[in-house]
PDB file of C-alpha atoms in Angstrom:
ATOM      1  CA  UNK A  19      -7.252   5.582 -13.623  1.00 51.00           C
ATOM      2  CA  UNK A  20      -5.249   5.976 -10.631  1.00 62.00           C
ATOM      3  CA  UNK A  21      -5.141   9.695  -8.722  1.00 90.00           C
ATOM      4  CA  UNK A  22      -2.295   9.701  -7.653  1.00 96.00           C
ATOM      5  CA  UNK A  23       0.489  10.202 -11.090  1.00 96.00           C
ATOM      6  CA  UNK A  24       4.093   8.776 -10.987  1.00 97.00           C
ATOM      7  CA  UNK A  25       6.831   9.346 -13.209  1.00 97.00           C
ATOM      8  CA  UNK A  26       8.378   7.395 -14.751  1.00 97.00           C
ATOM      9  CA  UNK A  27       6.725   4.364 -15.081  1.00 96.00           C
ATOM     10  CA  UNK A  28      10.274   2.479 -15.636  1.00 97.00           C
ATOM     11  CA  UNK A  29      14.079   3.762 -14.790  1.00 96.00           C
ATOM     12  CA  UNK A  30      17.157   1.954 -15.849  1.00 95.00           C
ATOM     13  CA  UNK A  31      20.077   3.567 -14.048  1.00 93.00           C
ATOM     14  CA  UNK A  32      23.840   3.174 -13.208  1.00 90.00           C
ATOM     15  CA  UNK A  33      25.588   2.987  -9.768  1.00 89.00           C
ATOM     16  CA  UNK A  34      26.878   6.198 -10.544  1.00 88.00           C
ATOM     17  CA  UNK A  35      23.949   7.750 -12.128  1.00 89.00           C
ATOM     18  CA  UNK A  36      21.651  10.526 -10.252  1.00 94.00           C
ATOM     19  CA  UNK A  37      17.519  10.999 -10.848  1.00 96.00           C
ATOM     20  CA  UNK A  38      14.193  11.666  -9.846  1.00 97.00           C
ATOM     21  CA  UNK A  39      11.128   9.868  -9.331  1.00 98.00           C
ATOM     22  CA  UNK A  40       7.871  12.405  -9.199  1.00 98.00           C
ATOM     23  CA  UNK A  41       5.022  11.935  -7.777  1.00 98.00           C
ATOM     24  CA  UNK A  42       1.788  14.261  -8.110  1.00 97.00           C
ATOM     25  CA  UNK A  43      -1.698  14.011  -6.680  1.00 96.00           C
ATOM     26  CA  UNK A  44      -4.748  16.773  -6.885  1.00 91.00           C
ATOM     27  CA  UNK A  45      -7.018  15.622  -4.446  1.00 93.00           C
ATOM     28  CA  UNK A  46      -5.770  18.134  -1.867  1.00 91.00           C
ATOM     29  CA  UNK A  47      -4.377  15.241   1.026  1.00 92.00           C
ATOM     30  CA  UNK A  48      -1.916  16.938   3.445  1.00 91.00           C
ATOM     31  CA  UNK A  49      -0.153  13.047   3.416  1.00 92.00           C
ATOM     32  CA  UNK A  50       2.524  11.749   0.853  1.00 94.00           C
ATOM     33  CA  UNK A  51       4.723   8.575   1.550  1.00 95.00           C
ATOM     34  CA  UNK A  52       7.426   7.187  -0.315  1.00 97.00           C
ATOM     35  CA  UNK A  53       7.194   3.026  -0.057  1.00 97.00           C
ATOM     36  CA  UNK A  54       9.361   0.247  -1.629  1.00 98.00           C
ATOM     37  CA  UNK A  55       8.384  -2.730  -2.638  1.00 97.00           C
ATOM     38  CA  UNK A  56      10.683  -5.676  -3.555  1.00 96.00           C
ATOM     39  CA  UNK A  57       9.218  -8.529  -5.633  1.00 93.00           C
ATOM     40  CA  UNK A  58       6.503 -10.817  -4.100  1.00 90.00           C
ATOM     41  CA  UNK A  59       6.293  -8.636  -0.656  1.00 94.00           C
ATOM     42  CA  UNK A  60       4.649  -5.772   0.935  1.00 96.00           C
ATOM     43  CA  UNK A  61       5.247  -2.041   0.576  1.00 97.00           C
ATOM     44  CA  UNK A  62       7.660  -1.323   3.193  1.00 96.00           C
ATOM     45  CA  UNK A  63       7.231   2.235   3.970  1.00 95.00           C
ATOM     46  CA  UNK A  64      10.250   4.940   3.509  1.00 97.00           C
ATOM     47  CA  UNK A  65       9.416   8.147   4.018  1.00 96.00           C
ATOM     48  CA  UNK A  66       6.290  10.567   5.151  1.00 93.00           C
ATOM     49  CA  UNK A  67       5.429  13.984   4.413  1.00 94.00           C
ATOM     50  CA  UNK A  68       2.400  15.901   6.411  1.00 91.00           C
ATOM     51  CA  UNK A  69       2.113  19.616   5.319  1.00 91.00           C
ATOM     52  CA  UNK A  70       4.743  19.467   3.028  1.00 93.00           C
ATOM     53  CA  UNK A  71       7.351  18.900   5.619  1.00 94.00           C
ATOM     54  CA  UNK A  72       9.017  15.288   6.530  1.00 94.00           C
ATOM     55  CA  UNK A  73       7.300  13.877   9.538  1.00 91.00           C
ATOM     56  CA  UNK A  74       8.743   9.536   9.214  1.00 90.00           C
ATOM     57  CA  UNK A  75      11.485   8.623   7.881  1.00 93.00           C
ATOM     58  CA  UNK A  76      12.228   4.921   8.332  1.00 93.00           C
ATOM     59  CA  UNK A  77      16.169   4.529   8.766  1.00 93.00           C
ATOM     60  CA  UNK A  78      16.350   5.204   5.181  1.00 96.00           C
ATOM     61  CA  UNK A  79      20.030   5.252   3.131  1.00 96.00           C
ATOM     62  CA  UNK A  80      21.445   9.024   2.388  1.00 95.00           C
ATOM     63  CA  UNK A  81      21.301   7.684  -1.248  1.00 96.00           C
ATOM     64  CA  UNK A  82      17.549   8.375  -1.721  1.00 97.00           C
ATOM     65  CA  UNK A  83      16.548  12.169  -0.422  1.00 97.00           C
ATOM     66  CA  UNK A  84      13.155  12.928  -0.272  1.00 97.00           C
ATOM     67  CA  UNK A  85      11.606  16.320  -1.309  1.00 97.00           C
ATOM     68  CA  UNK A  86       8.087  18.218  -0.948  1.00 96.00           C
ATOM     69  CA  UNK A  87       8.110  20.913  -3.103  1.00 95.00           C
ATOM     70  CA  UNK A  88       4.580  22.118  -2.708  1.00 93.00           C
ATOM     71  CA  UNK A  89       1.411  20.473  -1.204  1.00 91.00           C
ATOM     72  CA  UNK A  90       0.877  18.270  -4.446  1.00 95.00           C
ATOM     73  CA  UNK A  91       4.203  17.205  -5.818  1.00 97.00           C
ATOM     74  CA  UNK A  92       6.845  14.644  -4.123  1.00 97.00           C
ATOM     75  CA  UNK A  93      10.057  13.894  -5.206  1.00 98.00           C
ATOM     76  CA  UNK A  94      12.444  11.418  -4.056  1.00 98.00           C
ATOM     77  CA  UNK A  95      16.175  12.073  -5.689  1.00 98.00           C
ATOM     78  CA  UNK A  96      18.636   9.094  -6.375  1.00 96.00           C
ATOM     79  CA  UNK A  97      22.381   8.683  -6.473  1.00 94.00           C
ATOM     80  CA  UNK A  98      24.764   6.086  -6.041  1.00 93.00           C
ATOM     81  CA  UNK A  99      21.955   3.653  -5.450  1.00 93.00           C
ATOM     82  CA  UNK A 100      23.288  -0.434  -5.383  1.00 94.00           C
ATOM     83  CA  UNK A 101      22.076  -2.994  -6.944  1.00 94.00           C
ATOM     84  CA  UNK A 102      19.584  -3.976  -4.149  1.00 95.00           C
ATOM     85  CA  UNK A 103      17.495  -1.270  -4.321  1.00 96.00           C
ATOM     86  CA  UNK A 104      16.130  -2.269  -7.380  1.00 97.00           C
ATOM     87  CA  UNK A 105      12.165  -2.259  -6.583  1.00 97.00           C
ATOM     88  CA  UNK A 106       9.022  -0.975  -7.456  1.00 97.00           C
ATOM     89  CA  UNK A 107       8.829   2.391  -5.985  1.00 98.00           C
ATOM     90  CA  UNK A 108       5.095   3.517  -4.873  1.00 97.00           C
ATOM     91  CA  UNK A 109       3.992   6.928  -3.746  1.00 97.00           C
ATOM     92  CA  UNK A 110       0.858   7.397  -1.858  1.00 95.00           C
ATOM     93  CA  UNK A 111      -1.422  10.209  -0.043  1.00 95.00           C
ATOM     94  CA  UNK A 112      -4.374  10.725   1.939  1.00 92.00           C
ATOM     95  CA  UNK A 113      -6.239  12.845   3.558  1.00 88.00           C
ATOM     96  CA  UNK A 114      -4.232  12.050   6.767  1.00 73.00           C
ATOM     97  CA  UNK A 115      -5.988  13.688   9.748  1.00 64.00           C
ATOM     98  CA  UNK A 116      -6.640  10.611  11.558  1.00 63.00           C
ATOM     99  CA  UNK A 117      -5.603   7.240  11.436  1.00 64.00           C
ATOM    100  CA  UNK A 118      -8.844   5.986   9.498  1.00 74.00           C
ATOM    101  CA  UNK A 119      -8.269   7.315   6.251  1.00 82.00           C
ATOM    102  CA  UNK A 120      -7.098   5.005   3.346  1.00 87.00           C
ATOM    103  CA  UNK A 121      -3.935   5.653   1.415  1.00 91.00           C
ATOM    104  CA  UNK A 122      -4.426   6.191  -2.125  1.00 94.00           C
ATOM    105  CA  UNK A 123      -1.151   4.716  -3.790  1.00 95.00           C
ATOM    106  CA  UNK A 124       0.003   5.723  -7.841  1.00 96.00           C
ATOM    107  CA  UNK A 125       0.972   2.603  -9.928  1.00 95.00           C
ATOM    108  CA  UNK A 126       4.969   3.072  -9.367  1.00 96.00           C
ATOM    109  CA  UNK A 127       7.857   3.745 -10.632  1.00 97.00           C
ATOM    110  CA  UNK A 128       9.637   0.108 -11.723  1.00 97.00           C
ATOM    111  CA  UNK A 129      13.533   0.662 -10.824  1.00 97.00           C
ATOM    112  CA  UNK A 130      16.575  -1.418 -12.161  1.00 96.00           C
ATOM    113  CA  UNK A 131      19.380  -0.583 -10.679  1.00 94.00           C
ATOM    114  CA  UNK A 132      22.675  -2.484 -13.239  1.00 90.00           C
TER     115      UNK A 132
ATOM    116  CA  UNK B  25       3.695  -4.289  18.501  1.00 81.00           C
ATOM    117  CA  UNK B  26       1.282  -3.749  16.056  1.00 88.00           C
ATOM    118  CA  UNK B  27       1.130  -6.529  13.596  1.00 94.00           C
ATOM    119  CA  UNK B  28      -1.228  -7.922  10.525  1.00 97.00           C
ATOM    120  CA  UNK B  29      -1.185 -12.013   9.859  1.00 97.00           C
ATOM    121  CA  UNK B  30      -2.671 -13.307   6.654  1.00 96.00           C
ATOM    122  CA  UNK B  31      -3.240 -16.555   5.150  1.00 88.00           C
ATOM    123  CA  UNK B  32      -0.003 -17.646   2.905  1.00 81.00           C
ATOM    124  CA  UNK B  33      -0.743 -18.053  -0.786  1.00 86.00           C
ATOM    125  CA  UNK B  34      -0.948 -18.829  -3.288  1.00 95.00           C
ATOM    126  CA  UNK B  35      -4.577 -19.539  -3.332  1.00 96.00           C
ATOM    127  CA  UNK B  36      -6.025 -21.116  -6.650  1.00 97.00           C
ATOM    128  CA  UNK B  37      -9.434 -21.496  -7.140  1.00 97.00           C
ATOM    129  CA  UNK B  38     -11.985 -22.357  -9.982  1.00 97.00           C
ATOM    130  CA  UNK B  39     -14.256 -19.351 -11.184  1.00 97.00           C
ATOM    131  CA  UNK B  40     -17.759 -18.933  -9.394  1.00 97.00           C
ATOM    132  CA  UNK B  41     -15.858 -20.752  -6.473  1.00 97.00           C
ATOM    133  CA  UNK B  42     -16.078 -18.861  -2.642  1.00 98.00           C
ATOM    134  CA  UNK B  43     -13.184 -17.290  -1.318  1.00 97.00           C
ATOM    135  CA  UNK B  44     -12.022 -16.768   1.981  1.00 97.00           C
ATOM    136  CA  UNK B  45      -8.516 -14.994   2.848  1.00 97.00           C
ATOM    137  CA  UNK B  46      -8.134 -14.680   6.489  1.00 97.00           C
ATOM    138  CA  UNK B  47      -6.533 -11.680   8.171  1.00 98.00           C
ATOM    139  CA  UNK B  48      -6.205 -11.801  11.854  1.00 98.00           C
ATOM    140  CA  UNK B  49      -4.536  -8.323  13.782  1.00 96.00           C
ATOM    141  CA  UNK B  50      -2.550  -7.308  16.611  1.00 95.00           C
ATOM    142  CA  UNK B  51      -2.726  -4.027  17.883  1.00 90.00           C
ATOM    143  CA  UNK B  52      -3.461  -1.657  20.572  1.00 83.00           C
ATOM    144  CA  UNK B  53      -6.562   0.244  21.085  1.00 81.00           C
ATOM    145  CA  UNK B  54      -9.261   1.002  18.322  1.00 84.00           C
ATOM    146  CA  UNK B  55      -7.746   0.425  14.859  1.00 91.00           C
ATOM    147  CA  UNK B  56      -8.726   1.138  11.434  1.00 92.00           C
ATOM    148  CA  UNK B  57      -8.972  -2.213   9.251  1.00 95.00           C
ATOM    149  CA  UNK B  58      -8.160  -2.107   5.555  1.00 96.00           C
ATOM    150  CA  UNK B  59      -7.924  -4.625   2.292  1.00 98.00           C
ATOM    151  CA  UNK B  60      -6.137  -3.350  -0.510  1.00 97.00           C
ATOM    152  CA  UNK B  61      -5.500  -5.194  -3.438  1.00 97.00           C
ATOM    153  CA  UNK B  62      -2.457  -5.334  -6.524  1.00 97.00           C
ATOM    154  CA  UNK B  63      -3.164  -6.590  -9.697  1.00 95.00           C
ATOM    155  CA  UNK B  64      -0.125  -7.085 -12.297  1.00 91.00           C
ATOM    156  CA  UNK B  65       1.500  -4.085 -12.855  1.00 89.00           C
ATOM    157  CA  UNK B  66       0.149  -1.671 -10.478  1.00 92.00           C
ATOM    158  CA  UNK B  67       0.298  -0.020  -7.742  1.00 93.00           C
ATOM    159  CA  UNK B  68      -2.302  -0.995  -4.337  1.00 95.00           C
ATOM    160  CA  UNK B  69      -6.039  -0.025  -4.673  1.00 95.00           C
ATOM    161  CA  UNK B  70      -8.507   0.333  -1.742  1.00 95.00           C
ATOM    162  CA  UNK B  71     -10.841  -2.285  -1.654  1.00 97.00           C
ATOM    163  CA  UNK B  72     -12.665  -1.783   1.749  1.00 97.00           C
ATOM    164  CA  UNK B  73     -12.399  -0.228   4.950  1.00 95.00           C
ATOM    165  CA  UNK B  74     -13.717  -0.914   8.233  1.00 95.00           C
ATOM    166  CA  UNK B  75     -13.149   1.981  11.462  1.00 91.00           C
ATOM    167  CA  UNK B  76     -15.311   0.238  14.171  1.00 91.00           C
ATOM    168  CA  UNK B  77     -15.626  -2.867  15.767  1.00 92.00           C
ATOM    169  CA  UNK B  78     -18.857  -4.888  13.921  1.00 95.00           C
ATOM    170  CA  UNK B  79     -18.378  -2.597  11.147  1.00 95.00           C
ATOM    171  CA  UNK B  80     -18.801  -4.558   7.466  1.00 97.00           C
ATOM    172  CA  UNK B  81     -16.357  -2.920   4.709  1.00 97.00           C
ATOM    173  CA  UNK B  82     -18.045  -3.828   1.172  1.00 97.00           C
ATOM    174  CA  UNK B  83     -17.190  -2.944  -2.646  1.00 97.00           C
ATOM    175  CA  UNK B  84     -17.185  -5.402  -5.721  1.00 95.00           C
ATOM    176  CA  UNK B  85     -19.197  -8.011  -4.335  1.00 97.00           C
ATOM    177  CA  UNK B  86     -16.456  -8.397  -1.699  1.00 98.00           C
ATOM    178  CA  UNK B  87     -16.460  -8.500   2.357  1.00 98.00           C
ATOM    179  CA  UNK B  88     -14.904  -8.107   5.552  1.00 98.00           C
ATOM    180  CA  UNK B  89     -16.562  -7.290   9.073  1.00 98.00           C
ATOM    181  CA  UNK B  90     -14.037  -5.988  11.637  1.00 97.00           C
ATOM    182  CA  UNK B  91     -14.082  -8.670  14.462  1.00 96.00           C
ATOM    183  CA  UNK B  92     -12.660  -7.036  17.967  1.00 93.00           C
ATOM    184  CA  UNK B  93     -13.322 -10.209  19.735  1.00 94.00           C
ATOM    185  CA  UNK B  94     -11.988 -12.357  17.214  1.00 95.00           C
ATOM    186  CA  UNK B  95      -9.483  -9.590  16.305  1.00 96.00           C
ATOM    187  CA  UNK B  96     -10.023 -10.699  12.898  1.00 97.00           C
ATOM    188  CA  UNK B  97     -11.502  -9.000   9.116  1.00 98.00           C
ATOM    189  CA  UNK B  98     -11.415 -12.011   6.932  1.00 98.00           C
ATOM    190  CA  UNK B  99     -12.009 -11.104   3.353  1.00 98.00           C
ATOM    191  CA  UNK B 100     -14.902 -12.850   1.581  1.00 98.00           C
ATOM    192  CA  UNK B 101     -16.160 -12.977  -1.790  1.00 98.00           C
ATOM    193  CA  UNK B 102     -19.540 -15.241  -3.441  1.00 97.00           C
ATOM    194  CA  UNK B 103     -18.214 -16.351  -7.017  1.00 96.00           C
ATOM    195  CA  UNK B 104     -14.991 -15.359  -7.962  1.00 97.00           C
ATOM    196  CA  UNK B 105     -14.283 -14.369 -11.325  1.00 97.00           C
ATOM    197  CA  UNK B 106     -10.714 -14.346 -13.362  1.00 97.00           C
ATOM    198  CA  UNK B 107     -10.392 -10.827 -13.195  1.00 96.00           C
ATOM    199  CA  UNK B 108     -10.147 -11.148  -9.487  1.00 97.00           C
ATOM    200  CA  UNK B 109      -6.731 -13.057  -9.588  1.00 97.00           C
ATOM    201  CA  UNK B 110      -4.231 -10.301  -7.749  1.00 97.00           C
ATOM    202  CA  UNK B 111      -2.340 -10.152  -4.773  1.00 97.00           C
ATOM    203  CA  UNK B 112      -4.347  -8.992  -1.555  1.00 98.00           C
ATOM    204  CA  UNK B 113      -3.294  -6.997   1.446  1.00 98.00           C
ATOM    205  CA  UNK B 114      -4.474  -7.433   4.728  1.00 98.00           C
ATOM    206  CA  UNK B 115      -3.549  -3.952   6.708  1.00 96.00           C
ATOM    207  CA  UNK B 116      -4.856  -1.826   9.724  1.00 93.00           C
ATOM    208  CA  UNK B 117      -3.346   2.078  10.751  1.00 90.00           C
ATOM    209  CA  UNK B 118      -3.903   2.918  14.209  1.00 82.00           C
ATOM    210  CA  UNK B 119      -5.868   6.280  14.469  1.00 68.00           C
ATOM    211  CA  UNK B 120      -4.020   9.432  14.504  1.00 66.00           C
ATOM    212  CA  UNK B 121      -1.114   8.026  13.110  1.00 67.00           C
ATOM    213  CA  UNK B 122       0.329   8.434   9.318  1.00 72.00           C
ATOM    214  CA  UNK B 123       1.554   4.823   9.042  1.00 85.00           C
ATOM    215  CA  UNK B 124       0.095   1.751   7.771  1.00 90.00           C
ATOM    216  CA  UNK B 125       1.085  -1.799   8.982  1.00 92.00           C
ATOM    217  CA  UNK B 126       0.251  -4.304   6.005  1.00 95.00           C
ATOM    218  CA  UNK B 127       0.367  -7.881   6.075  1.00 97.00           C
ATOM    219  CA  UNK B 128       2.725  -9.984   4.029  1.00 96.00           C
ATOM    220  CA  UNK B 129       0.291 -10.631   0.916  1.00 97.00           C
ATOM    221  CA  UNK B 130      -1.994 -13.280  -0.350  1.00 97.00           C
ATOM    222  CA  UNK B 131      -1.655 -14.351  -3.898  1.00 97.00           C
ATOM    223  CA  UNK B 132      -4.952 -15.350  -5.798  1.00 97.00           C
ATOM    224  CA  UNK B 133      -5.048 -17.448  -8.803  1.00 97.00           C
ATOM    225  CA  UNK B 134      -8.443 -17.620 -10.813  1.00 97.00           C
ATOM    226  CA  UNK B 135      -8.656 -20.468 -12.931  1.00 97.00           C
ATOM    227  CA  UNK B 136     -11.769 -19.775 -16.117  1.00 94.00           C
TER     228      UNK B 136
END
């Protein structure tokens, strides 16, 4: 059982459409990220949160907005997404106070994007 | 830059067989070394670590020693089994910083 809980585990939306994927971990890391992974290729990263408050974010589109609510929950909101940014959307966290610690991902959120 | 190079897959081998998936980094100063690994349908696992030059990351009969003068952390296994066949990540974070760099992915087929 992974630690680290995404929801939900599949999302069909519209171009049009707006909604959340949530991500929630108890094991007290001050770390989240946001990653996206395409089909048959690594994680590329997105965005990163370090006490609750967005330290990285990669160039991302305006379409996805992240959000740390509290130390435990991420967010990342959707709207007017395209038809390329259907992925497999993976949070992660760790403990984050050096370099050394492993990333502990959830098992994603599978988007389709029609 | 930083960077991670791993062996292209897929690799297919018979069960009980040795494995080998070589990983070979660029990067500056001291990093952390990492293998995580994807089965179908989920999301990356930890498999081992490694922080220090010479150090051996271990866990499910798997292995990888951090190589500095090789710049290297090959991932080895004895007998594989069918339950191993997943896609395997290569990847290294330099210290006090949030990101990881991963390689592009090694695909392993386990044939019973």
């Amino acid at each position: 059982d992974t630690e680290v809980t995404q929801t939900p585990k599949h999302l069909v939306m519209g171009m049009t459409n707006k909604k959340s994927l949530k991500c929630e971990q108890h094991m007290g890391h001050r770390a989240m990220y946001w990653y996206k992974q395409k089909a048959k290729k690594p994680p590329e990263l997105m965005f990163v949160y370090s006490y609750e408050k967005l330290s990285i974010n990669e160039s991302v589109p305006s379409r996805f907005s992240p959000e740390c609510p509290n130390s435990s929950l991420l967010n990342l909101h959707l709207h007017a997404l395209q038809p390329e940014d259907s992925a497999l959307y993976l949070c992660a966290s760790s403990r984050g106070e050096t370099g050394n610690q492993p990333q502990h991902f959830g098992d994603g959120t599978r988007l389709s994007i029609l | 830059g930083n960077s991670v190079t791993q062996m292209e897959g897929p690799v297919t081998l018979s069960e009980e067989a040795f494995l080998t998936i070589n990983c070979t980094y660029t990067a500056t100063g001291y990093p952390s070394l990492f293998w995580y690994v994807q089965y179908p349908g989920e999301g990356l696992q930890l498999l081992l670590k490694a922080t220090k030059a010479d150090d051996k990351g271990s866990n499910k009969g798997f292995e990888a020693t951090y190589r500095k003068e090789t710049t290297s952390f090959h991932l080895e296994k004895g007998s594989v089994q069918v339950s191993d066949s997943a896609v395997y990540f290569c990847a290294l974070s330099r210290n006090r910083d949030d990101k990881i760099i991963f390689g592009k992915g090694t695909r392993l087929h386990i044939l019973p």
